[in-house]
Short mmCIF file of C-alpha atoms in Angstrom, two decimals:
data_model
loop_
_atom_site.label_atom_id
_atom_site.label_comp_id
_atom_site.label_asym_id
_atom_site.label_seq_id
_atom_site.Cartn_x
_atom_site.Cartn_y
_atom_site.Cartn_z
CA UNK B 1 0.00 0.00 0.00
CA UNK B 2 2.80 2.32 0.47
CA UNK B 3 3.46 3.04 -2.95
CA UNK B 4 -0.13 4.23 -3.30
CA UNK B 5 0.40 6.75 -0.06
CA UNK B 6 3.27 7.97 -1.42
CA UNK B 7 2.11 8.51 -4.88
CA UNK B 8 -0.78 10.69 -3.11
CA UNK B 9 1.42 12.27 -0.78
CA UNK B 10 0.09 10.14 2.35
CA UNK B 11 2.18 9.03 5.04
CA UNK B 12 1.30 5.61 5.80
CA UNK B 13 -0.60 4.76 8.07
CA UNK B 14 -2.98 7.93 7.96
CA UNK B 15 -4.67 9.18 10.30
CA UNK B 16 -8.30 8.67 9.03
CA UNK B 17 -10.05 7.13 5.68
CA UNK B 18 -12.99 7.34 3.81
CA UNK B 19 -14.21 4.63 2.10
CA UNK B 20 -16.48 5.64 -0.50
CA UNK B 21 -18.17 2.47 -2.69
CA UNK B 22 -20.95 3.20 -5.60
CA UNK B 23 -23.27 0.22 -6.39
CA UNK B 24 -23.62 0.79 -10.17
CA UNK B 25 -20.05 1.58 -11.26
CA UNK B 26 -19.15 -1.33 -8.71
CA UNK B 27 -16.31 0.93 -7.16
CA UNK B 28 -14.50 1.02 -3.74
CA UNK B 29 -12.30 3.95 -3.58
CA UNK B 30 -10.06 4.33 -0.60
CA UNK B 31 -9.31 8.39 0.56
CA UNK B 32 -7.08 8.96 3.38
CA UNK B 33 -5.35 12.26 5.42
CA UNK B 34 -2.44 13.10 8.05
CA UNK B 35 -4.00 16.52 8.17
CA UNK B 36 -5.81 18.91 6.16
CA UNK B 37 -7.59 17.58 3.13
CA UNK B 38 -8.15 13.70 1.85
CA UNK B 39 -6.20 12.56 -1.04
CA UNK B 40 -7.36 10.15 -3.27
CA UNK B 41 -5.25 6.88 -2.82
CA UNK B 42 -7.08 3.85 -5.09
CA UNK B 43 -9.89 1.91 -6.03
CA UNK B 44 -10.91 -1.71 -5.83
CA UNK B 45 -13.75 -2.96 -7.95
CA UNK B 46 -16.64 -4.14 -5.89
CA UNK B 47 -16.55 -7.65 -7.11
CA UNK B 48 -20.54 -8.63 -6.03
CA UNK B 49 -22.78 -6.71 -4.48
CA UNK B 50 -26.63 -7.97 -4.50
CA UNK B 51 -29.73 -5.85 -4.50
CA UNK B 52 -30.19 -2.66 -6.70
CA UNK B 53 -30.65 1.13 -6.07
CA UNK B 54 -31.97 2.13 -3.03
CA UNK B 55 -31.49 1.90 0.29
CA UNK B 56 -31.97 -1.62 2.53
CA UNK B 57 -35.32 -1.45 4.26
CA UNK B 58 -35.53 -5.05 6.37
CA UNK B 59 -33.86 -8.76 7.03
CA UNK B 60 -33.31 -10.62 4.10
CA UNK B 61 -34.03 -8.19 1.57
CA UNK B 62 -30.68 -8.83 -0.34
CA UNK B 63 -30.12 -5.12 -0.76
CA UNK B 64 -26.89 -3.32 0.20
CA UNK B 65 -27.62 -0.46 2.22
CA UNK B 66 -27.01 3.03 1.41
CA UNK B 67 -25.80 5.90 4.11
CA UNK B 68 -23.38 7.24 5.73
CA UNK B 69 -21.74 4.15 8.32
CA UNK B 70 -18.43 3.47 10.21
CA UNK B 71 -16.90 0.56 10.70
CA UNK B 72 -17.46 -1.35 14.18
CA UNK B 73 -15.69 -4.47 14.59
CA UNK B 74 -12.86 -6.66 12.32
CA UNK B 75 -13.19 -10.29 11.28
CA UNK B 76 -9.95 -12.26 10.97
CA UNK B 77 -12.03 -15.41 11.12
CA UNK B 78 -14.83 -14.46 8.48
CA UNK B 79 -16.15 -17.21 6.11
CA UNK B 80 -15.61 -14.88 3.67
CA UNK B 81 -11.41 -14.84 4.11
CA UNK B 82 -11.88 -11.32 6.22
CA UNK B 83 -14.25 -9.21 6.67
CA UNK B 84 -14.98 -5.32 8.23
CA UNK B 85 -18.55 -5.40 9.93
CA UNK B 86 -20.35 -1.81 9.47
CA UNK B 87 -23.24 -0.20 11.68
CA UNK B 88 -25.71 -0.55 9.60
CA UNK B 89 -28.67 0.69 10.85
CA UNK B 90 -27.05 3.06 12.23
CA UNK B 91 -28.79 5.63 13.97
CA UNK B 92 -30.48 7.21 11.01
CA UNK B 93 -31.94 4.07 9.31
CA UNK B 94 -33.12 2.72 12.83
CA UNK B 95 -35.00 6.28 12.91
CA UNK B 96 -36.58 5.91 9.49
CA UNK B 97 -37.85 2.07 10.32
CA UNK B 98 -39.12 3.44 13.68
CA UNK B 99 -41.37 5.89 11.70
CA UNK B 100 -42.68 3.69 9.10
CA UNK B 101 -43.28 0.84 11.64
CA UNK B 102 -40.50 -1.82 10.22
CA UNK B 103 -39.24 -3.95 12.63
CA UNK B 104 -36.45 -5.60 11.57
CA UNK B 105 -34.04 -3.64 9.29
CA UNK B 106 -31.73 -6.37 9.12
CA UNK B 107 -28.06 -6.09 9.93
CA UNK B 108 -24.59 -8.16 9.80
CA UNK B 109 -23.50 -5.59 6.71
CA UNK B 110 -19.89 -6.06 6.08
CA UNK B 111 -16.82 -5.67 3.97
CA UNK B 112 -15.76 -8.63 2.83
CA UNK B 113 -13.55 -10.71 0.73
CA UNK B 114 -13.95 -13.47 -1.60
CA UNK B 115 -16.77 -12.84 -4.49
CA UNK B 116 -20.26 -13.37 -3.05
CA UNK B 117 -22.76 -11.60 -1.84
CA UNK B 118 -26.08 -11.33 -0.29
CA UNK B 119 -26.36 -7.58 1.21
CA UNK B 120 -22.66 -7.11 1.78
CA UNK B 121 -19.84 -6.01 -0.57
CA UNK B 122 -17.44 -8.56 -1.78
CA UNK B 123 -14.20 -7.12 -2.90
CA UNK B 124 -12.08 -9.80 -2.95
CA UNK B 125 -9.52 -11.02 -1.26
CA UNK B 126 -6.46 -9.25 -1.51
CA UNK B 127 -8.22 -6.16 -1.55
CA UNK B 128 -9.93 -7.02 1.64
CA UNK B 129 -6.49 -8.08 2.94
CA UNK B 130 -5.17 -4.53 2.03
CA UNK B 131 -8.15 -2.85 3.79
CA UNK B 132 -7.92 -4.77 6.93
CA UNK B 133 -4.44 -4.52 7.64
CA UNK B 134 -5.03 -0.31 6.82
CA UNK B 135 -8.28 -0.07 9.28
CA UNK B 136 -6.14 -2.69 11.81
CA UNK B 137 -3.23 0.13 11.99
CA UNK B 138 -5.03 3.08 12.79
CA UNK B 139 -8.21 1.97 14.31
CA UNK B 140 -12.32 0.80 13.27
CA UNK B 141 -12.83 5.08 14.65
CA UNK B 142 -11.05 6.88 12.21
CA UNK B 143 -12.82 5.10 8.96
CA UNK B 144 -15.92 5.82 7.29
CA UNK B 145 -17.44 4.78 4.55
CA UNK B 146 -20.20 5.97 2.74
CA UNK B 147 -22.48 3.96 0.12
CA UNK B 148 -24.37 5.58 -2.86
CA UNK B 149 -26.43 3.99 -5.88
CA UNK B 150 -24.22 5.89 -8.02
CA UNK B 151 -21.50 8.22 -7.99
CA UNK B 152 -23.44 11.68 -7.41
CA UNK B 153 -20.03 13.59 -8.73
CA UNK B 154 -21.25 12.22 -12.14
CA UNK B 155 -24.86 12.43 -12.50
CA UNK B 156 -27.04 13.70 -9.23
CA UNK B 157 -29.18 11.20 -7.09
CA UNK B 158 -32.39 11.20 -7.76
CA UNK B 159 -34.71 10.92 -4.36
CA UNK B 160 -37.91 11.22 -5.81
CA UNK B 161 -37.62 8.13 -8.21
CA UNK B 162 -41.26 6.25 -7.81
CA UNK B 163 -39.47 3.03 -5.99
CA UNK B 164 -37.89 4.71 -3.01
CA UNK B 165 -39.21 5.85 0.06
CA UNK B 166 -40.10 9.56 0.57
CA UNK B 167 -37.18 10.22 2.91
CA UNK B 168 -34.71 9.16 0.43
CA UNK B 169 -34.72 12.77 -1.05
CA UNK B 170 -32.61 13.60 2.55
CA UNK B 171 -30.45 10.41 2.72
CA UNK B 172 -29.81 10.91 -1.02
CA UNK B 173 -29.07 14.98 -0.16
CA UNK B 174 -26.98 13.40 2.77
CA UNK B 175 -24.43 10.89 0.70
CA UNK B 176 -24.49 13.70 -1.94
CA UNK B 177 -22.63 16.28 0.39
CA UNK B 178 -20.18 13.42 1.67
CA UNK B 179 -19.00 12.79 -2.21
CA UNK B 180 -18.88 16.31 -2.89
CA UNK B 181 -15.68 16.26 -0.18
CA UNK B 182 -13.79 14.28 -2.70
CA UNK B 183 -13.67 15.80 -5.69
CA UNK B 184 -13.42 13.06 -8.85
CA UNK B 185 -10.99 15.76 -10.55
CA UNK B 186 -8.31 14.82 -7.44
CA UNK B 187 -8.60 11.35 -9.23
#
């Protein structure tokens, strides 16, 4: 990974990341800091993610959320080589099932290796080996990682699309303003 840090002026290990991974272009790119702003470092194709636009609404929907999450705990013993567990629901989706009286939002969301997928993304396994060891040297509180449909820096999310619930308009607005930090020109 060093060569990438360097490349992007990085020291390695940073002090934070941002994860940011796009369903439709199947992308994973990795941003990191020291200080000031975060420089793009690489991508990683997203090598199976189930479900399609729009954001994961209960258990065994086979969707892949979409937010804003951090990552909570590390795997070394996954079935899927490793994997990095996210909140999901976090505070905001528990919110929005509370309100529309959904019980069970599902959960166990992770990043994983290997090339399957049922709500999760796969990314393989090197890549997940890469990741790991990055989020194992400076710590599950210093990433975040934020999934969209699409990449809004290319064409804008569309909330009001007749398949999504009303309050995707805000966590659409949301995920828009977190891409918007990393500017695909820096690419």
């Amino acid at each position: 990974m060093r060569p990438h840090f360097m490349r992007a002026g990085v020291s390695y290990p940073p002090r934070d990341i941002v994860l940011l991974a796009t369903k439709e272009e199947k992308e994973l790119e990795l941003w990191a800091r020291n200080e000031g702003d975060f420089k793009f470092i690489r991508s990683y194709p997203i090598r199976k993610a189930s479900g399609g636009p729009g954001p994961k609404l209960r258990e065994g929907d086979k969707q892949v959320p979409e937010g804003i999450y951090r990552v909570t705990d590390l795997n070394p013993n996954s079935q899927f080589h490793l994997s990095m567990r996210l909140d999901y629901p976090n505070s905001y989706d528990l919110m929005r099932a509370r309100k529309e009286g959904r019980t069970n939002p599902g959960g166990d969301i992770y990043i994983h290796g290997k090339a399957e997928s049922t709500g999760c993304l796969a990314i393989g396994d090197i890549a997940v080996e890469e990741l790991f060891v990055l989020v194992n040297a400076i710590g599950t509180e210093q990433v975040s990682v934020v999934i969209a449909p699409h990449d809004p820096r290319r064409k804008p999310l569309d909330g009001f699309a007749s398949h999504l619930p009303l309050w995707a308009v805000e966590l659409y607005a949301d995920i828009s303003r977190e891409f918007a930090r990393f500017p695909k020109d820096d690419i």
